[in-house]
């Protein structure tokens, strides 16, 4: 079985849990002998993924693909001369169109294309890849870009514009994207158009996530000409447009994997456009994989997707790497209660602060630590001083690497009061440092972790009660951490991979059954 | 002439209310009256009343040939009297037939037998008086909480005048020997009735298990297994929780039909009868001495105390409730003594058990808490208030962070 996986990041360059989860899942899938090509927007050269082919759609790769097809076309022409069946429409544009569109080719286009066969193939052999095409679509000189856009607007790709090597490739790619775009839902078309017309030339747009997402989709379309896949597996909303576009152009079945929803991150302030992309992809997908029953339910409620279509695959955990214990390094006598994560709406930092205010009068030597940064940080700092608990409450700002390890290891209790947490891997990290955890019931991880204290995120009374109890009754800490450590060892990725393979099988089965009926 | 000996455990703990840390020093109501009342009434309706009716019917149908025995904890009796008096009346009606024996135990269904001998003797005496008061009979045979037994407990019970005890027929204690005989304990004059756990658990645990190769269990099939003991055993001890009937095995499983039909099937062999534990001890001589070198219970496959004192939380909670024994007992304050004793009920510690979860197995047992950790927290908060507010003791040194 060969899977085309679409991801947004891969360790070690990650911004959140998505890259780590993709690494865990694909490694375990590799052990099950699943053949995977994994496409990310860019590679940094430090990635280690011996279990699969890790790809980033660079100009080199795209052009190499085009050249391969041209060679194939030339061989076909040669074959024709000795009387073998050949592929006639050998313009670069048409090759891409055929590969991606898969549909019937209009007769008038065939004529144009046939005339261009010899010319095109000659030129393509002279191709040199201009440095400004690397990374693809970045830093294209303004005048070339304008020329291309004008050409596209006249819809004469490959015909009337002055064709240099680079414009041919660039123009044909764009034409193809637009061709693919017409098969897509409106929200996708606008995304692709934005990526085409705005490019990444202007600084203003370089930070626009939607443009990034659109470019990723366009590049994936250009890169993936090989239809030798069984299905497409896309991780989170940033790759959903690419997944949907590929499904539309290749006809392959699509599985989308929801690691988190826009609603988890932003609650009532959810970005409407992202939610639209999520919903569009969920409707287009053959199967949806959710990282928890919590997320499955949320998908059903937010997007009205039938529960039958949503399967649950809980994340696994990496354990085994020896954990350095820093506890002895500290001279601190206080008991540390830790919040570590983004200080944003989703993570419920405000409930942590309110609970601290209730606990502090009852426990003389406690220190509450909020490690992380985020848009709610200033408000949290203000609230702590308002409550008059500044001497028992510490803000560390954003921590990374060894500082995170040190923090986990020094903590006597880890609290994750998330308002909405699709899975939540950080409590499992805390457990690896023998730290007991309190987690909100509004989290996926609470479905797989029984040796933890659980609370509704809004229940500050109960949260405070649990915090005091852990600090006051030493047996509680000992028993929870001992049992939790054992439990976490059983949450391995192999179980997640087996379940995923099962879902691949079912999705393919349904897909072919439907194709058979159609 | 072999016999079947039926013994049922009847017990309901006083469950604690939700008692957060911040209640300490402010709130001294520890028990969840509404929940306890609701549970006692529910169990009365599903189990106690219909099962008592069934037993009464059997006594009327078979006369002298059918007998049964109960151990009803004092805390269960008190709650019946308060929340479901018709159940107490129905047990009185059974006792009045003369075919039912009441077995002794600790009033509070506690672990005092393991932790405090003096306290244990007081709770046993308290229970005996309650049996006398409610049912007009003094127990002659004793059953400790959850069949917890070792030679030392036997010695204490023997010294209190009991002529026999009920215990688990644990494999490692019996070895090659059969549970289907009376044995002599290491205390002279105290004989033991050992539970035939295979046949007992066929009814109590496996009756409605569709995955069991013997499913469905019919009265003739079961009687056939019992009859096979003829010739190499004298008594088949069927000991189980009374809630087996209607609560653990729902009415819809046919458990009440089984209860009704099984004795008749046993009596198809005319030499078989039912006896109460006292009658068994009067009728059959012990075949051999037997020693319980370790503490045995009827819980789980381990048949030990790990369900109540297997982890640090349980050990800590038990240590703390028993370390104030001398203090509470010396106060001469019946209300404080009763409160403290209700906190000794074994269920509180059972709720803190984590071993079910060790292999990811979801053990089907009833607990009012969503996790053993919450059970511990709630208990410790209550106990801390009891020490500080009722006994006015200084905070426990380990309870200070």
Short mmCIF file of N, CA and C in Angstrom, two decimals, chain B residues 104-201:
data_model
loop_
_atom_site.label_atom_id
_atom_site.label_comp_id
_atom_site.label_asym_id
_atom_site.label_seq_id
_atom_site.Cartn_x
_atom_site.Cartn_y
_atom_site.Cartn_z
N UNK B 104 -22.30 -13.69 62.89
CA UNK B 104 -21.67 -12.53 63.50
C UNK B 104 -20.64 -11.88 62.58
N UNK B 105 -20.45 -10.59 62.76
CA UNK B 105 -19.36 -9.88 62.07
C UNK B 105 -19.06 -8.59 62.81
N UNK B 106 -18.20 -7.74 62.26
CA UNK B 106 -17.98 -6.44 62.90
C UNK B 106 -19.14 -5.54 62.51
N UNK B 107 -19.61 -4.76 63.49
CA UNK B 107 -20.77 -3.90 63.25
C UNK B 107 -20.54 -2.99 62.05
N UNK B 108 -19.29 -2.51 61.91
CA UNK B 108 -19.00 -1.48 60.88
C UNK B 108 -18.36 -2.07 59.62
N UNK B 109 -18.38 -3.41 59.51
CA UNK B 109 -17.79 -4.06 58.34
C UNK B 109 -16.38 -3.49 58.11
N UNK B 110 -15.59 -3.50 59.16
CA UNK B 110 -14.32 -2.80 59.16
C UNK B 110 -13.13 -3.75 59.01
N UNK B 111 -11.96 -3.18 58.96
CA UNK B 111 -10.72 -3.95 58.92
C UNK B 111 -10.06 -3.97 60.30
N UNK B 112 -10.85 -3.71 61.34
CA UNK B 112 -10.29 -3.67 62.69
C UNK B 112 -9.60 -4.98 63.06
N UNK B 113 -10.10 -6.08 62.52
CA UNK B 113 -9.48 -7.38 62.81
C UNK B 113 -8.02 -7.42 62.42
N UNK B 114 -7.63 -6.59 61.48
CA UNK B 114 -6.25 -6.57 61.02
C UNK B 114 -5.46 -5.46 61.73
N UNK B 115 -6.17 -4.38 62.16
CA UNK B 115 -5.46 -3.18 62.63
C UNK B 115 -5.55 -2.92 64.14
N UNK B 116 -6.63 -3.36 64.78
CA UNK B 116 -6.76 -3.02 66.20
C UNK B 116 -7.66 -4.05 66.89
N UNK B 117 -7.03 -4.91 67.69
CA UNK B 117 -7.74 -6.04 68.28
C UNK B 117 -8.82 -5.62 69.26
N UNK B 118 -8.52 -4.64 70.07
CA UNK B 118 -9.47 -4.17 71.06
C UNK B 118 -10.72 -3.61 70.38
N UNK B 119 -10.46 -2.79 69.38
CA UNK B 119 -11.53 -2.18 68.61
C UNK B 119 -12.35 -3.27 67.91
N UNK B 120 -11.65 -4.27 67.40
CA UNK B 120 -12.30 -5.39 66.72
C UNK B 120 -13.28 -6.08 67.67
N UNK B 121 -12.82 -6.39 68.86
CA UNK B 121 -13.69 -7.09 69.82
C UNK B 121 -14.92 -6.24 70.16
N UNK B 122 -14.72 -4.95 70.30
CA UNK B 122 -15.86 -4.08 70.61
C UNK B 122 -16.88 -4.07 69.48
N UNK B 123 -16.37 -4.00 68.24
CA UNK B 123 -17.30 -3.96 67.10
C UNK B 123 -18.05 -5.29 66.93
N UNK B 124 -17.37 -6.40 67.26
CA UNK B 124 -18.00 -7.72 67.17
C UNK B 124 -19.10 -7.82 68.23
N UNK B 125 -18.78 -7.36 69.42
CA UNK B 125 -19.76 -7.42 70.52
C UNK B 125 -20.97 -6.54 70.21
N UNK B 126 -20.69 -5.39 69.63
CA UNK B 126 -21.76 -4.45 69.25
C UNK B 126 -22.70 -5.10 68.24
N UNK B 127 -22.11 -5.83 67.31
CA UNK B 127 -22.92 -6.50 66.29
C UNK B 127 -23.76 -7.61 66.91
N UNK B 128 -23.14 -8.38 67.82
CA UNK B 128 -23.87 -9.47 68.46
C UNK B 128 -25.09 -8.93 69.21
N UNK B 129 -24.90 -7.81 69.89
CA UNK B 129 -26.02 -7.21 70.62
C UNK B 129 -27.12 -6.76 69.66
N UNK B 130 -26.72 -6.24 68.51
CA UNK B 130 -27.71 -5.80 67.52
C UNK B 130 -28.51 -6.99 67.00
N UNK B 131 -27.86 -8.12 66.81
CA UNK B 131 -28.55 -9.32 66.32
C UNK B 131 -29.58 -9.79 67.36
N UNK B 132 -29.14 -9.73 68.60
CA UNK B 132 -30.01 -10.11 69.72
C UNK B 132 -31.23 -9.18 69.74
N UNK B 133 -30.97 -7.91 69.60
CA UNK B 133 -32.02 -6.90 69.71
C UNK B 133 -33.03 -7.02 68.57
N UNK B 134 -32.50 -7.12 67.32
CA UNK B 134 -33.41 -7.12 66.17
C UNK B 134 -34.04 -8.48 65.91
N UNK B 135 -33.26 -9.55 66.10
CA UNK B 135 -33.72 -10.86 65.64
C UNK B 135 -33.84 -11.88 66.77
N UNK B 136 -33.48 -11.45 67.96
CA UNK B 136 -33.62 -12.34 69.10
C UNK B 136 -32.70 -13.54 69.05
N UNK B 137 -31.60 -13.46 68.34
CA UNK B 137 -30.66 -14.58 68.39
C UNK B 137 -29.22 -14.08 68.43
N UNK B 138 -28.42 -14.82 69.13
CA UNK B 138 -27.02 -14.45 69.30
C UNK B 138 -26.19 -15.28 68.33
N UNK B 139 -25.37 -14.65 67.50
CA UNK B 139 -24.58 -15.41 66.53
C UNK B 139 -23.62 -16.40 67.21
N UNK B 140 -23.52 -17.57 66.64
CA UNK B 140 -22.59 -18.60 67.16
C UNK B 140 -21.44 -18.82 66.19
N UNK B 141 -21.68 -18.42 64.95
CA UNK B 141 -20.64 -18.56 63.93
C UNK B 141 -20.27 -17.15 63.46
N UNK B 142 -19.00 -16.96 63.14
CA UNK B 142 -18.53 -15.62 62.80
C UNK B 142 -17.99 -15.55 61.38
N UNK B 143 -18.24 -14.42 60.76
CA UNK B 143 -17.62 -14.17 59.46
C UNK B 143 -17.01 -12.78 59.50
N UNK B 144 -15.70 -12.70 59.30
CA UNK B 144 -15.05 -11.38 59.31
C UNK B 144 -15.28 -10.69 57.97
N UNK B 145 -15.13 -9.38 57.99
CA UNK B 145 -15.28 -8.54 56.79
C UNK B 145 -14.65 -9.18 55.55
N UNK B 146 -15.45 -9.36 54.51
CA UNK B 146 -14.97 -9.87 53.21
C UNK B 146 -14.17 -11.17 53.36
N UNK B 147 -14.56 -11.99 54.37
CA UNK B 147 -13.92 -13.28 54.64
C UNK B 147 -12.43 -13.15 54.98
N UNK B 148 -12.06 -12.01 55.54
CA UNK B 148 -10.65 -11.82 55.90
C UNK B 148 -10.33 -12.70 57.12
N UNK B 149 -9.33 -13.54 56.94
CA UNK B 149 -9.03 -14.51 57.99
C UNK B 149 -7.55 -14.86 58.02
N UNK B 150 -7.01 -15.00 59.25
CA UNK B 150 -5.73 -15.65 59.47
C UNK B 150 -5.78 -16.32 60.84
N UNK B 151 -4.77 -17.03 61.20
CA UNK B 151 -4.80 -17.80 62.45
C UNK B 151 -5.03 -16.90 63.66
N UNK B 152 -4.43 -15.71 63.60
CA UNK B 152 -4.53 -14.79 64.73
C UNK B 152 -5.98 -14.31 64.92
N UNK B 153 -6.63 -13.98 63.82
CA UNK B 153 -8.04 -13.55 63.90
C UNK B 153 -8.89 -14.70 64.47
N UNK B 154 -8.57 -15.92 64.03
CA UNK B 154 -9.27 -17.10 64.54
C UNK B 154 -9.15 -17.20 66.06
N UNK B 155 -7.95 -16.92 66.53
CA UNK B 155 -7.70 -17.00 67.97
C UNK B 155 -8.57 -16.00 68.75
N UNK B 156 -8.61 -14.77 68.24
CA UNK B 156 -9.41 -13.72 68.91
C UNK B 156 -10.89 -14.07 68.89
N UNK B 157 -11.37 -14.54 67.74
CA UNK B 157 -12.78 -14.88 67.59
C UNK B 157 -13.14 -16.09 68.47
N UNK B 158 -12.24 -17.07 68.49
CA UNK B 158 -12.46 -18.26 69.32
C UNK B 158 -12.59 -17.87 70.79
N UNK B 159 -11.73 -16.94 71.20
CA UNK B 159 -11.74 -16.51 72.60
C UNK B 159 -13.03 -15.78 72.96
N UNK B 160 -13.73 -15.27 71.95
CA UNK B 160 -14.99 -14.56 72.21
C UNK B 160 -16.17 -15.53 72.27
N UNK B 161 -15.92 -16.83 72.14
CA UNK B 161 -16.97 -17.81 72.33
C UNK B 161 -17.63 -18.34 71.06
N UNK B 162 -17.15 -17.91 69.91
CA UNK B 162 -17.72 -18.44 68.66
C UNK B 162 -17.18 -19.85 68.41
N UNK B 163 -18.03 -20.71 67.88
CA UNK B 163 -17.58 -22.09 67.69
C UNK B 163 -17.09 -22.35 66.26
N UNK B 164 -17.30 -21.35 65.41
CA UNK B 164 -16.82 -21.58 64.05
C UNK B 164 -16.71 -20.28 63.28
N UNK B 165 -15.97 -20.35 62.17
CA UNK B 165 -15.82 -19.18 61.31
C UNK B 165 -15.95 -19.58 59.85
N UNK B 166 -16.37 -18.61 59.08
CA UNK B 166 -16.49 -18.78 57.64
C UNK B 166 -15.26 -18.17 57.00
N UNK B 167 -14.61 -18.88 56.08
CA UNK B 167 -13.40 -18.33 55.44
C UNK B 167 -13.35 -18.77 53.98
N UNK B 168 -12.41 -18.18 53.26
CA UNK B 168 -12.27 -18.49 51.84
C UNK B 168 -11.52 -19.81 51.67
N UNK B 169 -11.96 -20.66 50.75
CA UNK B 169 -11.25 -21.90 50.45
C UNK B 169 -10.13 -21.65 49.45
N UNK B 170 -9.15 -20.84 49.88
CA UNK B 170 -8.08 -20.43 48.96
C UNK B 170 -7.20 -21.61 48.58
N UNK B 171 -6.84 -21.68 47.31
CA UNK B 171 -6.08 -22.82 46.79
C UNK B 171 -4.76 -23.04 47.52
N UNK B 172 -4.03 -21.93 47.75
CA UNK B 172 -2.70 -22.11 48.34
C UNK B 172 -2.77 -22.56 49.79
N UNK B 173 -3.91 -22.32 50.47
CA UNK B 173 -4.07 -22.78 51.85
C UNK B 173 -4.52 -24.23 51.85
N UNK B 174 -5.47 -24.55 50.98
CA UNK B 174 -6.02 -25.90 50.94
C UNK B 174 -5.04 -26.90 50.34
N UNK B 175 -4.26 -26.46 49.37
CA UNK B 175 -3.38 -27.40 48.67
C UNK B 175 -4.21 -28.48 48.01
N UNK B 176 -3.92 -29.75 48.29
CA UNK B 176 -4.65 -30.85 47.65
C UNK B 176 -5.98 -31.11 48.32
N UNK B 177 -6.21 -30.42 49.47
CA UNK B 177 -7.42 -30.74 50.23
C UNK B 177 -8.66 -30.10 49.61
N UNK B 178 -9.82 -30.65 49.99
CA UNK B 178 -11.08 -30.18 49.42
C UNK B 178 -11.74 -29.18 50.36
N UNK B 179 -12.42 -28.16 49.82
CA UNK B 179 -13.15 -27.23 50.70
C UNK B 179 -14.44 -27.86 51.24
N UNK B 180 -14.76 -29.05 50.75
CA UNK B 180 -16.08 -29.61 51.06
C UNK B 180 -16.12 -30.45 52.35
N UNK B 181 -15.29 -30.05 53.31
CA UNK B 181 -15.31 -30.67 54.64
C UNK B 181 -15.16 -29.58 55.68
N UNK B 182 -15.46 -29.92 56.92
CA UNK B 182 -15.21 -29.00 58.02
C UNK B 182 -13.75 -29.19 58.45
N UNK B 183 -13.06 -28.07 58.72
CA UNK B 183 -11.67 -28.15 59.18
C UNK B 183 -11.56 -27.54 60.56
N UNK B 184 -10.47 -27.95 61.22
CA UNK B 184 -10.20 -27.47 62.56
C UNK B 184 -9.18 -26.34 62.46
N UNK B 185 -9.49 -25.17 63.07
CA UNK B 185 -8.53 -24.07 63.00
C UNK B 185 -7.40 -24.32 63.99
N UNK B 186 -6.42 -23.44 64.03
CA UNK B 186 -5.32 -23.60 64.98
C UNK B 186 -5.77 -23.22 66.40
N UNK B 187 -7.01 -22.67 66.51
CA UNK B 187 -7.55 -22.36 67.84
C UNK B 187 -8.48 -23.49 68.27
N UNK B 188 -8.20 -24.15 69.38
CA UNK B 188 -9.04 -25.27 69.82
C UNK B 188 -10.49 -24.83 69.98
N UNK B 189 -11.41 -25.62 69.48
CA UNK B 189 -12.83 -25.32 69.62
C UNK B 189 -13.39 -24.45 68.51
N UNK B 190 -12.52 -23.92 67.65
CA UNK B 190 -13.01 -23.09 66.54
C UNK B 190 -12.80 -23.85 65.23
N UNK B 191 -13.91 -24.20 64.59
CA UNK B 191 -13.83 -24.92 63.33
C UNK B 191 -14.16 -24.01 62.15
N UNK B 192 -13.72 -24.44 60.97
CA UNK B 192 -13.83 -23.56 59.80
C UNK B 192 -14.69 -24.16 58.71
N UNK B 193 -15.52 -23.27 58.14
CA UNK B 193 -16.28 -23.61 56.93
C UNK B 193 -15.61 -22.87 55.78
N UNK B 194 -15.15 -23.59 54.78
CA UNK B 194 -14.40 -22.94 53.70
C UNK B 194 -15.26 -22.85 52.44
N UNK B 195 -15.23 -21.69 51.85
CA UNK B 195 -16.04 -21.43 50.68
C UNK B 195 -15.60 -22.28 49.49
N UNK B 196 -16.55 -22.95 48.86
CA UNK B 196 -16.27 -23.62 47.58
C UNK B 196 -16.37 -22.52 46.52
N UNK B 197 -15.19 -21.93 46.20
CA UNK B 197 -15.28 -20.72 45.38
C UNK B 197 -15.65 -21.01 43.94
N UNK B 198 -15.37 -22.21 43.45
CA UNK B 198 -15.74 -22.49 42.05
C UNK B 198 -17.26 -22.48 41.89
N UNK B 199 -17.92 -23.29 42.74
CA UNK B 199 -19.38 -23.37 42.62
C UNK B 199 -20.05 -22.05 43.05
N UNK B 200 -19.49 -21.39 44.06
CA UNK B 200 -20.08 -20.11 44.49
C UNK B 200 -19.99 -19.08 43.38
N UNK B 201 -18.80 -18.99 42.77
CA UNK B 201 -18.59 -17.96 41.75
C UNK B 201 -19.32 -18.28 40.44
#
